[in-house]
Protein backbone atom coordinates (compact mmCIF):
# COMPACT_ATOMS: atom_id res chain seq x y z
CA MET A 1 105.79 122.67 103.11
CA ALA A 2 109.12 124.41 102.56
CA PHE A 3 111.48 122.07 100.68
CA ASP A 4 115.11 122.61 101.65
CA LEU A 5 117.46 121.21 99.02
CA SER A 6 120.52 122.52 100.83
CA THR A 7 120.30 119.59 103.26
CA THR A 8 121.86 116.23 102.41
CA GLU A 9 119.04 114.25 104.02
CA VAL A 10 115.25 114.38 103.98
CA SER A 11 113.18 114.15 107.14
CA ILE A 12 111.70 110.69 107.69
CA ARG A 13 107.96 110.13 107.31
CA GLU A 14 107.33 109.55 110.99
CA ILE A 15 108.39 113.18 111.59
CA ARG A 16 107.46 114.88 108.33
CA LEU A 17 104.12 113.21 107.57
CA LYS A 18 103.28 111.87 111.06
CA SER A 19 103.19 108.34 109.64
CA VAL A 20 102.39 105.26 111.73
CA ASN A 21 102.61 101.54 110.97
CA SER A 22 100.02 100.13 113.40
CA PHE A 23 96.28 100.63 113.79
CA ASN A 24 93.13 98.60 114.41
CA GLY A 25 89.73 100.26 113.91
CA ASP A 26 87.52 101.79 111.25
CA LEU A 27 87.78 104.59 108.72
CA GLN A 28 85.91 107.13 110.83
CA THR A 29 88.22 106.54 113.80
CA ILE A 30 91.48 106.77 111.86
CA LEU A 31 90.33 110.00 110.19
CA SER A 32 89.24 111.49 113.52
CA LYS A 33 92.49 110.57 115.27
CA THR A 34 94.54 111.84 112.33
CA ARG A 35 92.79 115.22 112.30
CA ASP A 36 93.07 115.85 116.03
CA GLY A 37 96.65 114.56 116.17
CA SER A 38 95.90 111.76 118.63
CA ILE A 39 96.90 108.89 116.34
CA LYS A 40 99.95 107.21 117.83
CA ASN A 41 102.21 104.44 116.66
CA CYS A 42 102.31 101.24 118.69
CA GLU A 43 105.43 99.15 119.07
CA ARG A 44 105.21 95.41 118.42
CA CYS A 45 106.71 93.02 120.94
CA PHE A 46 106.69 90.42 118.16
CA SER A 47 107.47 91.11 114.52
CA GLN A 48 107.68 88.45 111.83
CA ASN A 49 109.28 90.38 108.98
CA LYS A 50 110.28 93.84 107.78
CA THR A 51 111.03 95.75 104.59
CA CYS A 52 114.08 98.01 104.45
CA LEU A 53 113.95 101.60 103.13
CA SER A 54 117.49 101.16 101.79
CA MET A 55 116.14 98.53 99.40
CA MET A 56 113.49 100.99 98.21
CA VAL A 57 116.15 103.60 97.46
CA MET A 58 118.43 101.12 95.71
CA ASP A 59 115.52 99.86 93.65
CA GLN A 60 114.48 103.36 92.56
CA ILE A 61 118.00 104.59 91.77
CA SER A 62 119.02 101.46 89.93
CA SER A 63 116.05 101.82 87.58
CA ILE A 64 117.78 104.87 86.05
CA ARG A 65 119.74 103.89 82.95
CA ASN A 66 123.50 104.27 82.53
CA VAL A 67 124.51 104.96 86.13
CA THR A 68 126.70 103.17 88.67
CA VAL A 69 125.52 102.43 92.21
CA VAL A 70 128.23 102.02 94.85
CA TYR A 71 126.68 100.35 97.87
CA HIS A 72 128.82 101.18 100.92
CA SER A 73 127.74 98.26 103.08
CA PRO A 74 128.32 94.59 103.85
CA ILE A 75 127.69 92.40 100.80
CA GLY A 76 124.58 90.78 102.31
CA CYS A 77 122.70 94.08 102.13
CA GLY A 78 122.84 93.81 98.36
CA ALA A 79 120.97 90.50 98.23
CA LEU A 80 118.31 91.91 95.90
CA ILE A 81 120.77 93.25 93.32
CA PRO A 82 120.41 90.19 91.02
CA ARG A 83 116.64 90.69 91.03
CA TRP A 84 116.90 94.35 90.02
CA THR A 85 119.50 93.54 87.38
CA ALA A 86 117.22 90.98 85.76
CA PHE A 87 114.07 93.08 86.06
CA TYR A 88 115.35 96.42 84.77
CA SER A 89 117.38 94.79 82.00
CA VAL A 90 114.21 93.13 80.69
CA LEU A 91 112.18 96.29 81.19
CA ALA A 92 114.62 98.29 79.08
CA SER A 93 114.77 95.66 76.36
CA GLU A 94 110.97 95.71 76.04
CA ILE A 95 111.15 99.29 74.82
CA GLY A 96 114.24 98.78 72.69
CA LYS A 97 116.77 100.30 75.10
CA LYS A 98 119.82 99.10 77.01
CA TRP A 99 119.88 99.49 80.76
CA ASN A 100 123.71 99.63 81.31
CA THR A 101 123.49 100.30 85.05
CA ASN A 102 126.08 98.65 87.28
CA TYR A 103 126.41 97.83 90.97
CA VAL A 104 129.55 97.79 93.09
CA CYS A 105 129.65 96.96 96.80
CA THR A 106 132.44 97.95 99.18
CA ASN A 107 131.78 94.76 101.19
CA ILE A 108 132.41 96.28 104.62
CA ASN A 109 133.77 93.74 107.08
CA GLU A 110 134.43 93.64 110.82
CA SER A 111 137.76 95.44 110.53
CA ASP A 112 136.19 98.23 108.47
CA THR A 113 133.47 98.60 111.08
CA VAL A 114 136.05 99.16 113.80
CA PHE A 115 138.65 101.23 111.94
CA GLY A 116 136.58 102.91 109.24
CA ALA A 117 136.16 102.25 105.53
CA SER A 118 136.62 105.63 103.83
CA LYS A 119 139.80 104.45 102.08
CA LYS A 120 137.99 101.40 100.75
CA LEU A 121 135.12 103.59 99.56
CA LYS A 122 137.46 105.91 97.65
CA GLU A 123 139.18 102.98 95.98
CA THR A 124 135.81 101.49 95.05
CA VAL A 125 134.47 104.72 93.53
CA GLN A 126 137.63 105.16 91.46
CA GLU A 127 137.54 101.54 90.28
CA ALA A 128 133.83 101.84 89.43
CA TYR A 129 134.55 104.89 87.30
CA ASN A 130 137.46 103.17 85.56
CA ARG A 131 135.43 100.05 84.74
CA TYR A 132 131.96 101.34 83.88
CA PRO A 133 131.09 104.29 81.63
CA SER A 134 128.36 106.12 83.56
CA GLU A 135 126.40 109.34 83.58
CA ALA A 136 126.54 109.47 87.40
CA ILE A 137 127.77 107.53 90.41
CA PHE A 138 125.53 107.15 93.47
CA ILE A 139 127.11 106.29 96.83
CA CYS A 140 124.43 104.58 98.94
CA THR A 141 124.75 103.80 102.63
CA GLY A 142 123.65 100.77 104.61
CA CYS A 143 122.94 100.47 108.32
CA VAL A 144 126.56 99.75 109.25
CA THR A 145 127.92 102.85 107.51
CA GLY A 146 125.30 104.95 109.27
CA ILE A 147 126.11 103.49 112.67
CA ILE A 148 129.88 104.04 112.40
CA GLY A 149 129.40 107.51 110.89
CA GLU A 150 131.11 107.10 107.51
CA ASP A 151 131.51 110.51 105.86
CA ILE A 152 130.24 109.75 102.35
CA ASP A 153 129.50 113.45 101.67
CA SER A 154 133.15 114.47 101.67
CA VAL A 155 134.08 111.47 99.50
CA ALA A 156 131.32 112.33 97.01
CA ASP A 157 132.40 115.98 97.00
CA GLU A 158 136.04 115.03 96.39
CA PHE A 159 135.20 112.81 93.42
CA SER A 160 132.65 115.22 91.95
CA LYS A 161 135.51 117.73 91.60
CA LYS A 162 137.87 115.08 90.33
CA LEU A 163 135.63 113.26 87.82
CA PRO A 164 133.65 114.68 84.85
CA ILE A 165 130.37 113.15 86.15
CA PRO A 166 128.37 113.83 89.33
CA VAL A 167 129.12 111.62 92.33
CA ILE A 168 126.07 111.74 94.57
CA PRO A 169 125.82 110.78 98.26
CA VAL A 170 122.62 108.95 99.23
CA HIS A 171 121.89 108.58 102.95
CA CYS A 172 119.59 105.56 103.02
CA GLU A 173 120.43 103.52 106.13
CA GLY A 174 117.63 101.04 106.76
CA ILE A 175 117.52 101.81 110.47
CA LYS A 176 116.63 105.44 109.78
CA SER A 177 112.88 104.88 109.53
CA LYS A 178 110.35 102.15 110.26
CA VAL A 179 108.25 103.38 107.33
CA TRP A 180 110.03 102.01 104.27
CA ALA A 181 108.18 104.45 101.96
CA THR A 182 110.66 107.03 103.28
CA GLY A 183 112.92 105.48 100.65
CA PHE A 184 110.84 107.08 97.90
CA ASP A 185 111.35 110.51 99.48
CA ILE A 186 115.10 109.99 99.83
CA THR A 187 115.36 109.15 96.13
CA ASP A 188 113.29 112.18 95.14
CA HIS A 189 115.35 114.45 97.38
CA ILE A 190 118.71 113.47 95.88
CA VAL A 191 117.33 113.75 92.33
CA LEU A 192 116.00 117.24 93.07
CA LYS A 193 119.17 118.30 94.88
CA HIS A 194 121.85 116.90 92.60
CA ILE A 195 120.32 116.32 89.15
CA VAL A 196 117.39 118.62 88.40
CA LYS A 197 118.35 121.97 86.88
CA ALA A 198 116.51 125.27 87.05
CA PRO A 199 114.04 125.55 84.15
CA GLU A 200 114.99 127.51 81.04
CA GLN A 201 111.93 126.73 78.91
CA LYS A 202 108.74 124.70 78.99
CA ARG A 203 108.67 121.30 77.29
CA ASN A 204 105.67 119.28 76.11
CA ILE A 205 106.37 116.67 78.75
CA ILE A 206 104.26 115.27 81.61
CA ASN A 207 106.30 113.76 84.47
CA TYR A 208 104.76 110.38 85.38
CA ARG A 209 106.05 109.14 88.76
CA HIS A 210 105.53 105.41 89.17
CA PHE A 211 107.18 102.26 90.49
CA GLY A 212 108.50 100.38 87.47
CA PHE A 213 105.91 98.19 85.83
CA GLY A 214 103.15 98.81 83.29
CA GLU A 215 104.84 98.14 79.95
CA ALA A 216 101.64 96.46 78.70
CA VAL A 217 99.54 99.53 79.51
CA LYS A 218 102.00 102.28 78.60
CA PRO A 219 101.11 102.24 74.87
CA PHE A 220 97.56 103.23 75.82
CA ILE A 221 98.84 105.92 78.23
CA ASN A 222 101.15 107.21 75.51
CA ARG A 223 98.21 107.43 73.08
CA VAL A 224 96.13 109.33 75.64
CA PHE A 225 98.89 111.90 76.15
CA LYS A 226 99.46 112.15 72.42
CA ARG A 227 95.87 113.33 72.08
CA PHE A 228 96.94 116.33 74.18
CA ASP A 229 100.15 116.79 72.11
CA VAL A 230 102.37 115.92 75.09
CA GLU A 231 104.64 113.00 75.95
CA PRO A 232 104.98 111.18 79.30
CA LEU A 233 108.37 110.89 80.98
CA TYR A 234 108.21 107.87 83.27
CA LEU A 235 110.10 108.33 86.52
CA TYR A 236 112.38 106.70 87.28
CA PRO A 237 112.52 103.42 85.32
CA ASN A 238 114.44 103.77 82.06
CA SER A 239 114.97 107.50 82.48
CA THR A 240 118.43 109.03 82.08
CA ILE A 241 120.34 111.69 84.00
CA GLU A 242 119.86 114.10 81.10
CA GLU A 243 116.09 113.55 81.07
CA LEU A 244 115.86 113.96 84.84
CA SER A 245 117.78 117.22 84.72
CA HIS A 246 114.89 118.80 82.77
CA ILE A 247 111.83 117.63 84.78
CA SER A 248 111.52 121.18 86.17
CA GLU A 249 110.57 122.25 82.63
CA SER A 250 107.62 119.84 82.33
CA LEU A 251 104.02 120.97 81.99
CA ALA A 252 102.80 118.91 84.95
CA THR A 253 103.50 115.95 87.24
CA VAL A 254 101.12 113.00 87.62
CA SER A 255 101.43 109.73 89.48
CA CYS A 256 100.19 106.18 89.85
CA CYS A 257 100.20 106.54 93.65
CA GLY A 258 100.26 109.48 96.04
CA VAL A 259 102.55 107.63 98.45
CA VAL A 260 105.36 107.34 95.90
CA SER A 261 104.99 110.84 94.42
CA THR A 262 104.16 113.15 97.34
CA TYR A 263 107.70 114.50 97.77
CA LEU A 264 108.65 114.91 94.12
CA GLY A 265 105.29 116.23 92.93
CA ASN A 266 104.86 118.79 95.68
CA ALA A 267 108.52 119.87 95.55
CA LEU A 268 108.43 120.47 91.78
CA GLU A 269 105.25 122.48 92.23
CA GLU A 270 106.65 124.60 95.07
CA LEU A 271 110.18 125.12 93.75
CA TYR A 272 109.63 125.28 89.99
CA HIS A 273 105.87 125.87 89.60
CA VAL A 274 105.25 122.58 87.81
CA PRO A 275 101.56 121.78 88.50
CA TYR A 276 101.08 118.54 90.45
CA VAL A 277 97.87 116.62 89.77
CA LYS A 278 97.00 115.60 93.33
CA THR A 279 93.78 113.74 92.60
CA VAL A 280 93.56 110.03 93.33
CA SER A 281 95.16 107.76 90.75
CA PRO A 282 93.46 106.96 87.40
CA ASN A 283 92.25 103.52 88.45
CA GLY A 284 88.79 102.41 87.44
CA MET A 285 86.15 104.67 85.94
CA LYS A 286 85.41 107.57 88.28
CA ASP A 287 88.99 108.53 89.06
CA PHE A 288 90.19 108.06 85.49
CA ASP A 289 87.60 110.67 84.55
CA THR A 290 88.73 113.03 87.33
CA TRP A 291 92.42 112.49 86.57
CA ILE A 292 92.22 113.13 82.85
CA ARG A 293 89.98 116.19 83.35
CA ASP A 294 92.52 117.67 85.76
CA ILE A 295 95.32 117.16 83.23
CA ALA A 296 93.14 118.69 80.48
CA LYS A 297 92.43 121.69 82.71
CA ILE A 298 96.15 122.37 83.15
CA LEU A 299 96.68 122.07 79.39
CA HIS A 300 93.50 124.04 78.55
CA LYS A 301 92.21 121.15 76.42
CA GLU A 302 89.05 120.12 78.26
CA GLU A 303 87.18 119.02 75.12
CA ILE A 304 89.79 116.37 74.35
CA ALA A 305 89.35 114.86 77.82
CA GLU A 306 85.59 114.59 77.33
CA ASP A 307 86.13 112.89 73.96
CA ILE A 308 88.46 110.29 75.54
CA ILE A 309 86.06 109.63 78.42
CA ARG A 310 83.11 109.19 76.05
CA GLU A 311 85.07 106.77 73.85
CA GLU A 312 86.19 104.67 76.82
CA ARG A 313 82.68 104.51 78.27
CA GLU A 314 81.16 103.43 74.98
CA LYS A 315 83.74 100.70 74.54
CA PHE A 316 83.98 99.22 78.04
CA LEU A 317 81.05 100.29 80.25
CA PRO A 318 78.58 97.69 78.86
CA LYS A 319 81.18 94.93 79.35
CA ILE A 320 81.88 96.05 82.94
CA GLU A 321 78.17 96.16 83.77
CA GLU A 322 77.78 92.61 82.46
CA LEU A 323 80.65 91.35 84.61
CA LYS A 324 79.24 93.06 87.73
CA LYS A 325 76.36 90.59 87.74
CA GLN A 326 78.78 87.84 88.76
CA PHE A 327 79.95 89.74 91.85
CA GLU A 328 76.67 90.25 93.66
CA GLY A 329 77.18 89.53 97.36
CA LYS A 330 80.91 88.94 96.97
CA THR A 331 83.42 90.23 99.54
CA ALA A 332 87.14 91.02 99.62
CA VAL A 333 90.04 91.85 101.90
CA ILE A 334 92.79 94.09 100.49
CA ALA A 335 96.41 94.46 101.63
CA ALA A 336 98.91 96.85 100.06
CA GLY A 337 100.57 100.20 100.61
CA PRO A 338 98.08 102.86 101.75
CA GLY A 339 97.77 104.48 98.33
CA PHE A 340 96.87 101.23 96.60
CA THR A 341 94.70 99.78 99.37
CA TYR A 342 92.16 102.58 99.27
CA GLU A 343 92.36 102.82 95.48
CA VAL A 344 91.49 99.13 95.19
CA ALA A 345 88.69 99.53 97.75
CA ARG A 346 87.07 102.19 95.58
CA VAL A 347 87.57 100.20 92.37
CA LEU A 348 86.02 97.11 93.94
CA GLY A 349 83.01 99.26 94.84
CA GLU A 350 82.61 100.11 91.15
CA ILE A 351 82.13 96.42 90.32
CA GLY A 352 79.94 95.63 93.32
CA ILE A 353 82.36 93.84 95.66
CA THR A 354 82.20 94.72 99.37
CA VAL A 355 85.46 95.36 101.24
CA LEU A 356 85.54 93.70 104.67
CA ASP A 357 88.94 95.11 105.73
CA ALA A 358 91.23 97.63 104.03
CA ILE A 359 94.70 96.61 105.22
CA SER A 360 97.75 98.77 104.55
CA TRP A 361 101.38 98.68 105.61
CA HIS A 362 101.49 102.21 107.02
CA HIS A 363 99.37 105.36 107.32
CA ASP A 364 100.43 108.88 106.30
CA SER A 365 98.58 111.49 108.35
CA LYS A 366 99.20 113.97 105.54
CA TYR A 367 101.10 114.38 102.30
CA ASP A 368 103.68 117.07 101.59
CA ASP A 369 100.95 119.58 100.71
CA GLN A 370 99.92 119.25 104.40
CA LYS A 371 96.55 117.69 103.47
CA LEU A 372 95.03 114.32 104.27
CA PRO A 373 95.35 111.87 101.35
CA ASP A 374 92.29 111.98 99.08
CA THR A 375 92.46 108.20 98.75
CA LEU A 376 91.36 107.97 102.40
CA THR A 377 88.93 110.88 102.73
CA GLN A 378 86.94 109.77 99.65
CA PHE A 379 85.18 107.14 101.80
CA GLU A 380 84.26 109.49 104.63
CA LYS A 381 80.63 109.96 103.57
CA THR A 382 80.02 106.65 101.83
CA GLN A 383 81.80 104.06 104.02
CA PRO A 384 82.71 105.60 107.41
CA ASP A 385 82.44 102.18 109.10
CA MET A 386 84.82 100.40 106.70
CA LYS A 387 87.29 98.41 108.76
CA VAL A 388 90.89 99.66 108.52
CA SER A 389 94.01 97.84 109.71
CA ILE A 390 97.65 98.98 109.56
CA ILE A 391 99.91 95.93 109.91
CA ASP A 392 103.37 96.78 108.47
CA LEU A 393 103.71 93.65 106.29
CA GLN A 394 103.17 91.29 109.24
CA ASN A 395 101.90 88.02 107.80
CA HIS A 396 100.75 86.65 111.15
CA GLU A 397 98.45 89.67 111.57
CA LEU A 398 97.22 89.37 107.97
CA ILE A 399 96.28 85.69 108.30
CA ASN A 400 94.60 86.41 111.64
CA ILE A 401 92.38 89.04 109.98
CA ILE A 402 91.56 87.00 106.87
CA ASN A 403 90.78 83.88 108.89
CA LYS A 404 88.18 85.89 110.82
CA GLU A 405 86.72 87.82 107.88
CA LYS A 406 86.64 84.87 105.45
CA PRO A 407 86.39 86.96 102.26
CA ASP A 408 85.55 85.52 98.85
CA ILE A 409 88.77 86.95 97.44
CA TYR A 410 92.02 88.52 98.63
CA ILE A 411 93.62 91.38 96.68
CA CYS A 412 97.30 92.04 97.38
CA ARG A 413 100.19 94.11 96.04
CA HIS A 414 103.16 92.13 97.39
CA GLU A 415 103.78 88.49 96.57
CA GLY A 416 105.08 87.61 100.03
CA THR A 417 101.56 87.64 101.48
CA ARG A 418 100.07 85.44 98.78
CA PRO A 419 101.06 81.84 99.70
CA PHE A 420 99.62 81.98 103.21
CA VAL A 421 96.20 83.15 102.04
CA THR A 422 95.88 80.51 99.33
CA LYS A 423 96.35 77.86 102.03
CA LEU A 424 93.10 79.14 103.54
CA GLY A 425 91.34 78.24 100.30
CA ILE A 426 90.83 81.88 99.27
CA PRO A 427 91.57 82.99 95.68
CA VAL A 428 94.19 85.75 95.34
CA VAL A 429 94.67 88.53 92.80
CA GLN A 430 98.11 90.10 93.00
CA LEU A 431 98.38 93.66 91.65
CA ASN A 432 102.03 93.39 90.75
CA ASP A 433 101.56 95.99 88.01
CA GLU A 434 100.58 99.45 89.25
CA PHE A 435 98.72 100.10 85.98
CA GLN A 436 96.65 96.93 86.21
CA MET A 437 93.43 98.83 86.94
CA PHE A 438 94.20 101.86 84.75
CA GLY A 439 91.05 103.43 83.36
CA TYR A 440 88.04 101.63 81.92
CA GLU A 441 90.00 98.95 80.08
CA GLY A 442 92.12 98.23 83.15
CA LEU A 443 89.02 97.88 85.31
CA TYR A 444 87.45 95.53 82.77
CA ASN A 445 90.54 93.30 82.67
CA PHE A 446 90.83 93.41 86.47
CA ALA A 447 87.19 92.34 86.82
CA ARG A 448 87.72 89.52 84.31
CA SER A 449 90.66 88.17 86.32
CA ILE A 450 88.50 88.14 89.47
CA ALA A 451 85.66 86.40 87.63
CA ASP A 452 88.06 83.73 86.35
CA LEU A 453 89.18 82.96 89.90
CA PHE A 454 85.62 82.73 91.17
CA ASN A 455 84.84 80.27 88.39
CA ASN A 456 87.78 77.99 89.12
CA LYS A 457 88.81 77.48 92.74
CA SER A 458 90.34 74.03 92.34
CA LEU A 459 93.91 75.18 93.04
CA VAL A 460 93.20 77.00 96.31
CA GLU A 461 90.84 74.27 97.48
CA ASN A 462 93.53 71.64 96.92
CA LEU A 463 96.06 73.79 98.77
CA LYS A 464 93.65 74.22 101.68
CA ASN A 465 93.10 70.46 101.91
CA HIS A 466 96.76 69.49 101.69
CA CYS A 467 98.76 72.37 103.23
CA LYS A 468 99.09 73.47 106.82
CA LEU A 469 99.49 77.05 108.02
CA PRO A 470 102.41 77.81 110.37
CA TYR A 471 100.06 79.48 112.88
CA THR A 472 98.33 77.83 115.83
CA SER A 473 94.59 77.90 116.49
CA TRP A 474 95.39 79.96 119.62
CA TRP A 475 96.84 82.77 117.53
CA LEU A 476 94.00 82.75 115.03
CA GLU A 477 91.54 83.29 117.89
CA GLN A 478 93.34 86.42 119.16
CA GLU A 479 92.89 90.00 117.96
CA HIS A 480 95.49 90.82 115.33
CA ASN A 481 96.87 93.65 117.51
CA LYS A 482 97.56 91.25 120.39
CA PHE A 483 101.30 92.06 120.34
CA TYR A 484 100.95 95.86 120.20
CA SER A 485 102.34 97.73 123.19
């Protein structure tokens, strides 16, 4: 793919990656339809909830330290700002740093919507600069500013010339795309366009694109990279503008999830020749081995990778094999973003748990290297009949599926799906931390958490006996795609 950094906006996933957010079938069918181009998105005549790509962008940008985010929108669009403030402040403190990122909202009202709000935006940017020492100011748009056509580019350009720091326009209206993962691409695009500099030298750095968790596991990751005489730069949480400006000089880019890293990793590889490790994420045993060998190959240090793999196997493989005995005949349903869903499905296979339905929020027909995601194709020969559902965070569809499948356990990524499933009496493991299954030790701890839930179901059984689901028996008898058009 040719990456064009001269444009202010990135193409949405529905166009660029042929992404869809609805499907009901099996793995073989979704792969076949993806390859021949016949996979089509279905509209829903009923939708219970939605996630906004603008929130994804705001979340990613606000994780950068020492910047100011000006949200050019009504105040209600910034409802999650207190959450990010609390989370990233704590995250920075855990590694002995100060976050020092600030939010300002222009609070667009009805009058602004009719007559325009450029004057208000200019006053807000100036006041933000006066109040908060920052390395950069990001002007982010909401749906209203997109609808009325606010010209944030000219305002950003004016202040970039006027102020000694970059003022960066970010076009992230929520109505732009129905696939909220487009927000990751928008963030990557503006970082590449406005912050990253052309390389002058190579640095002993590995770019590690991830979401924002994993502080408990990062010491182990840091030790692994130290064995190769390199350091990880985690993107974007707790990074700085100065650090981001040099990611074109890194030795490689790796990721916790292909969905979040496809734009940045492939763009750095194409534009600046920074190798992008495109293998599936280092979760569990098999893919940790593949991942670390691919990094070692880039660094020409293959022997070190084999030493690490041997040490991890000796330490954790016997413990994992012992735990597997408890999972014989057990089943699971998974629901997460597409990268994590298929990763978890493979990891569950390593500990002997059968996946009844791999549910994801959307489906990317390809990544930015124009290839099908490896996370999906890895099952083509081993589990072609694995059931696959794409439900776009719709809880009514999720509960419909789980009520029919009746798994022994439910594995999820997002907490909003958790309460409904527990009311069915099914134990839940939430993978809030993207590094929760990292390598052999992560798999062992993940398996232990599942075993603990199997051994104590009193909470979910009490919830099942005393709580009522908000869905009727009629709905639970329908197919989950009943409302697709």
